[in-house]
XYZ file of C-alpha atoms in Angstrom:
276
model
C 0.000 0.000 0.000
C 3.062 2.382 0.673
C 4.326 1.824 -2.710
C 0.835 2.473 -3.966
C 0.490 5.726 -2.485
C 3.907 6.560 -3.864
C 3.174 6.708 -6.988
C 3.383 10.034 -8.166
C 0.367 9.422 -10.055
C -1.783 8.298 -7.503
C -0.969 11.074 -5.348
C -2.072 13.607 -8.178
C -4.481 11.997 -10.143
C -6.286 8.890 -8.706
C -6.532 9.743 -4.938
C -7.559 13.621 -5.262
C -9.835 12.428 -8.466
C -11.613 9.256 -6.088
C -11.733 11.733 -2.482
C -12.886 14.541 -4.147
C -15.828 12.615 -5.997
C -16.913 10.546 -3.056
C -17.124 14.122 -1.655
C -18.725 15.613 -3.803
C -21.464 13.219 -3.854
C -22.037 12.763 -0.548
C -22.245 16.718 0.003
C -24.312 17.313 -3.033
C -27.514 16.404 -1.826
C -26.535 19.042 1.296
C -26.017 21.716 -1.619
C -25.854 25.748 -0.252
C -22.399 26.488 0.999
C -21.190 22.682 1.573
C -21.614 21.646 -2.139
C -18.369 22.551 -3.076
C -16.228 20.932 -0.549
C -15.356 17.740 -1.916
C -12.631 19.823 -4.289
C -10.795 21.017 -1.174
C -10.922 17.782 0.649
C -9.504 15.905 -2.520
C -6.687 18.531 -3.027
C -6.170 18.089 0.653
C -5.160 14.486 0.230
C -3.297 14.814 -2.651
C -1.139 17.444 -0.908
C -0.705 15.379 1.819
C 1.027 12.291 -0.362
C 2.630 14.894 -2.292
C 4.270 17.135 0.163
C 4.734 13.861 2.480
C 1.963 15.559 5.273
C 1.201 19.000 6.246
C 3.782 21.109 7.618
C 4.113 24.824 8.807
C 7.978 24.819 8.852
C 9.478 25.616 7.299
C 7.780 28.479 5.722
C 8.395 27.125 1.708
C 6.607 28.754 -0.973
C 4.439 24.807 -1.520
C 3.945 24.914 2.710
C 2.589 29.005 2.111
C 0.236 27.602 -0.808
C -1.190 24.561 0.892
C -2.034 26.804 4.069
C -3.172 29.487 1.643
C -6.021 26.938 0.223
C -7.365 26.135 3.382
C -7.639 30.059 4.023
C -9.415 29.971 1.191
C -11.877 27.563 1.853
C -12.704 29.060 5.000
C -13.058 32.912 3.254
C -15.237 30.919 0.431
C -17.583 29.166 2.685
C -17.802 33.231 4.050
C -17.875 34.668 1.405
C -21.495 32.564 0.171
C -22.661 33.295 3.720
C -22.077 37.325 4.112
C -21.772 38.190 0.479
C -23.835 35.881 -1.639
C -25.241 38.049 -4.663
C -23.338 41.246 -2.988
C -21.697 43.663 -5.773
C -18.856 43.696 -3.206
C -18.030 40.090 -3.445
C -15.953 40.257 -7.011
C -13.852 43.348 -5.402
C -12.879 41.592 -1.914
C -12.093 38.015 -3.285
C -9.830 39.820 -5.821
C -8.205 41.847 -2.960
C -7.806 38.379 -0.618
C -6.273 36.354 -3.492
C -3.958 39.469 -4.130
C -2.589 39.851 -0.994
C -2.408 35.739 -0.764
C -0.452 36.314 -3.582
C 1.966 38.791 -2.386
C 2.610 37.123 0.904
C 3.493 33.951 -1.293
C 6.712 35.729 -3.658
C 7.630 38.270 -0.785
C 10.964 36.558 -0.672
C 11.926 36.979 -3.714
C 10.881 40.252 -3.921
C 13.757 41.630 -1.536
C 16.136 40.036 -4.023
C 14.639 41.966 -6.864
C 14.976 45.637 -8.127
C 13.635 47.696 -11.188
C 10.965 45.955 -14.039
C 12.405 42.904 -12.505
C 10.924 43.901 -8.561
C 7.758 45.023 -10.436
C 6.890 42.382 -12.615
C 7.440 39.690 -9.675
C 5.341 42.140 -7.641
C 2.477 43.409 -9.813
C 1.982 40.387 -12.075
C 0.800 37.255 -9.398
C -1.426 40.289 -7.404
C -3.177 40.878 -10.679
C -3.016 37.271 -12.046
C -4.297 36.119 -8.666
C -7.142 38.978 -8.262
C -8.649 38.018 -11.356
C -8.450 34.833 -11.579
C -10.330 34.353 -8.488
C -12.743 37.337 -9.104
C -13.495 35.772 -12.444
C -13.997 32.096 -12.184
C -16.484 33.094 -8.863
C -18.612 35.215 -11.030
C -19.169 31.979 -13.279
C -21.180 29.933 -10.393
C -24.295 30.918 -11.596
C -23.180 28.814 -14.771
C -21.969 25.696 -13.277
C -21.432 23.872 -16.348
C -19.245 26.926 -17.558
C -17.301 26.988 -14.172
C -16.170 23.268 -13.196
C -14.942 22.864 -17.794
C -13.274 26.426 -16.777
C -11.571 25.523 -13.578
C -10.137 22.273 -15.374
C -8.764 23.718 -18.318
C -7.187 26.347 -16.054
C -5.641 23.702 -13.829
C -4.325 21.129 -16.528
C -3.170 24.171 -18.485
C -1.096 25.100 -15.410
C -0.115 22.018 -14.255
C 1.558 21.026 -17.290
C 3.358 24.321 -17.824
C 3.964 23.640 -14.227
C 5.966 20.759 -14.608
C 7.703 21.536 -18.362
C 8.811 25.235 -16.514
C 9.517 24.278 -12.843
C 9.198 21.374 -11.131
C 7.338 17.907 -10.854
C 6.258 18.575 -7.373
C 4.301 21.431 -8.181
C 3.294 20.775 -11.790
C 1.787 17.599 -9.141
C 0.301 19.909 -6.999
C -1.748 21.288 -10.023
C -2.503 17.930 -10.989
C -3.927 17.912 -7.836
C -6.486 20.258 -8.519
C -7.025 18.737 -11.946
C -7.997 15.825 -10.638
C -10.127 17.463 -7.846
C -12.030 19.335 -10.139
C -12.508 16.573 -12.722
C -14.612 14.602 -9.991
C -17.018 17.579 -10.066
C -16.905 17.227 -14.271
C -17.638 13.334 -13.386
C -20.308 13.895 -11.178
C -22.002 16.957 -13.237
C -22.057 14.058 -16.326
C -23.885 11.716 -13.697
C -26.152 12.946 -11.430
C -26.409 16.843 -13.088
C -24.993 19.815 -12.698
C -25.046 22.283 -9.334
C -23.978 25.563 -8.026
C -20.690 24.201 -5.807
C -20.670 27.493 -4.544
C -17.312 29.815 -3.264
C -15.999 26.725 -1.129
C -15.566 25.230 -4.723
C -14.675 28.806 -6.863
C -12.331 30.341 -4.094
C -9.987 27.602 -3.114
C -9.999 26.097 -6.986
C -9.108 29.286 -8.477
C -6.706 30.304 -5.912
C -4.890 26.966 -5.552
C -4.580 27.175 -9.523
C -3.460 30.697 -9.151
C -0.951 30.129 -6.734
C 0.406 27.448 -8.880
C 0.869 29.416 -12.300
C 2.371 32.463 -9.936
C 4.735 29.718 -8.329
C 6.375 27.990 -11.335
C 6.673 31.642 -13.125
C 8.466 33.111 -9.962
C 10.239 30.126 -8.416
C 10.823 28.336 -11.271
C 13.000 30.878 -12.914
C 12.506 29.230 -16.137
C 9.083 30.987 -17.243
C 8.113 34.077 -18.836
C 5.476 35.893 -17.054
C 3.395 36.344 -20.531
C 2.461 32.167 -20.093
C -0.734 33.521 -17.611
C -1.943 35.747 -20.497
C -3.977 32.780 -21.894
C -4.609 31.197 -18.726
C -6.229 34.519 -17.647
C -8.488 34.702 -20.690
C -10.105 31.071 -20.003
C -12.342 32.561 -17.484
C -13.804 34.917 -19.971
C -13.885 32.366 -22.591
C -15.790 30.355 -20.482
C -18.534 33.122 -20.556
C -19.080 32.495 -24.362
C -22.825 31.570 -25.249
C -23.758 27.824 -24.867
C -26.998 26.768 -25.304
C -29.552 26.251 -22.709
C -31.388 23.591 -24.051
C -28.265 21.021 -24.645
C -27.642 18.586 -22.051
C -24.679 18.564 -19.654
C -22.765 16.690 -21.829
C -22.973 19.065 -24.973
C -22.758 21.980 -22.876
C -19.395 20.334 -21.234
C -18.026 19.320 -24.702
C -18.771 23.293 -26.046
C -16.916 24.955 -23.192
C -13.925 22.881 -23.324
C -13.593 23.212 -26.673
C -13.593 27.402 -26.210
C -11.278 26.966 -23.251
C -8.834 24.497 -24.392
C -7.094 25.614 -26.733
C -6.215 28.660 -24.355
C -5.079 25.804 -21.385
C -3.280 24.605 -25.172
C -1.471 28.221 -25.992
C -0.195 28.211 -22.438
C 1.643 24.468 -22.832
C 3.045 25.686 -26.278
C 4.650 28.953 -24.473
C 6.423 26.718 -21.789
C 7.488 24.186 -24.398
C 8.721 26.661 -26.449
C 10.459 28.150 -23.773
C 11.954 25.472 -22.092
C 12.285 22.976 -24.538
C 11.379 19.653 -24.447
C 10.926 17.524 -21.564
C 13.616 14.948 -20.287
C 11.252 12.351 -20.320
């Protein structure tokens, strides 16, 4: 069973993809602000097998991102409770994953001076704000939001590991695999509103990743986000209403792909091929 659960595919694919769907079936039925959950929880135990348990020291840039998604679930689940349909929601998620995202790259920003200092600065905040801001304001269209969230994450993942390193480019396959259970069960049983304990720690944990392997990777341009960024608003192109889940699934991953597509070619092209 150790060997099992040492497989680095296991850790990022099959156990977040198996947690995260028992989850989320077991919660759906619960829906309002506990639909979601089953994402976090099966992100939660791939980082565990990943990062070999959950540690607060040292205070690494992978420790600061796995504590940073369980803030995250916490402001989400608050967020549907205080500010549910509130026009301040967009504008204080943005400002939480901004500040998340500063507090991750601070170190390397006292290394840094000039377009350098600024671009490691200004870049994640912004990356980070939107991201977050954006992929909440799809809940209302769930279909939209969970096809979203996974081109987002196997986009970044992938870049992840061609640009940085396997252990993160496993973290994001972490949250691909979390957020594929939700495109399993939607195929199922139907699609749901998962709420902001889905949107907020999805689309920071992605976040976080892509600002990561761009900043501590040292191996990729800042410009790979630029299509990553655009998926959310992609995602918002018309699908229609009277197509079943599946068709509806099939038409948003085929408008967000090929931007989770553009981001792979960058880091390829960047970094050449892999050793593998």
């Amino acid at each position: 069973m150790n060997e099992l659960l040492a497989n680095p595919l296991v850790q990022s694919a099959v156990v977040p993809l198996l947690v995260a769907f028992v989850a989320a079936l077991v919660l759906r039925p619960a829906g309002g602000v506990v639909a979601g959950l089953g994402f976090a929880l099966g992100f939660a135990a791939g980082a565990y097998l990943i990062n070999k348990g959950f540690r607060i020291t040292p205070l690494s840039s992978t420790n600061k991102l796995i504590l940073i998604g369980g803030g995250a679930v916490l402001f989400g689940l608050l967020a549907d409770l205080v500010l549910r349909r509130h026009w301040l929601r967009p504008w204080v998620l943005g400002a939480a994953a901004m500040g998340a995202a500063l507090w991750l790259v601070w170190p390397r920003i006292g290394r840094l001076e000039g377009v350098d200092l600024w671009l490691t600065t200004l870049v994640p905040m912004l990356y980070a704000g939107w991201l977050v801001a954006s992929t909440d304001s799809l809940n209302d269209r769930p279909v939209n939001l969970v096809l979203a969230a996974l081109a987002l994450a196997v986009g970044t993942a992938v870049s992840a590991v061609l640009g940085a390193s396997a252990s993160l480019g496993q973290l994001g396959g972490a949250a691909a695999a979390a957020v594929g259970a939700y495109v399993l069960l939607f195929l199922i049983r139907g699609a749901f509103a998962p709420g902001g304990g889905f949107t907020v720690p999805a689309a920071t944990l992605i976040a976080l990743v892509g600002i990561s392997a761009i900043v501590f990777g040292r191996k990729l341009p800042w410009y790979v986000l630029i299509p990553l960024a655009l998926i959310p608003l992609l995602a918002r192109l018309p699908v229609p209403a009277h197509w079943g889940t599946f068709g509806r699934s099939l038409l948003v991953l085929l408008y967000t792909a090929p931007a989770a597509a553009a981001a792979i070619a960058i880091t390829w092209r960047v970094t050449g091929a892999p050793p593998f």
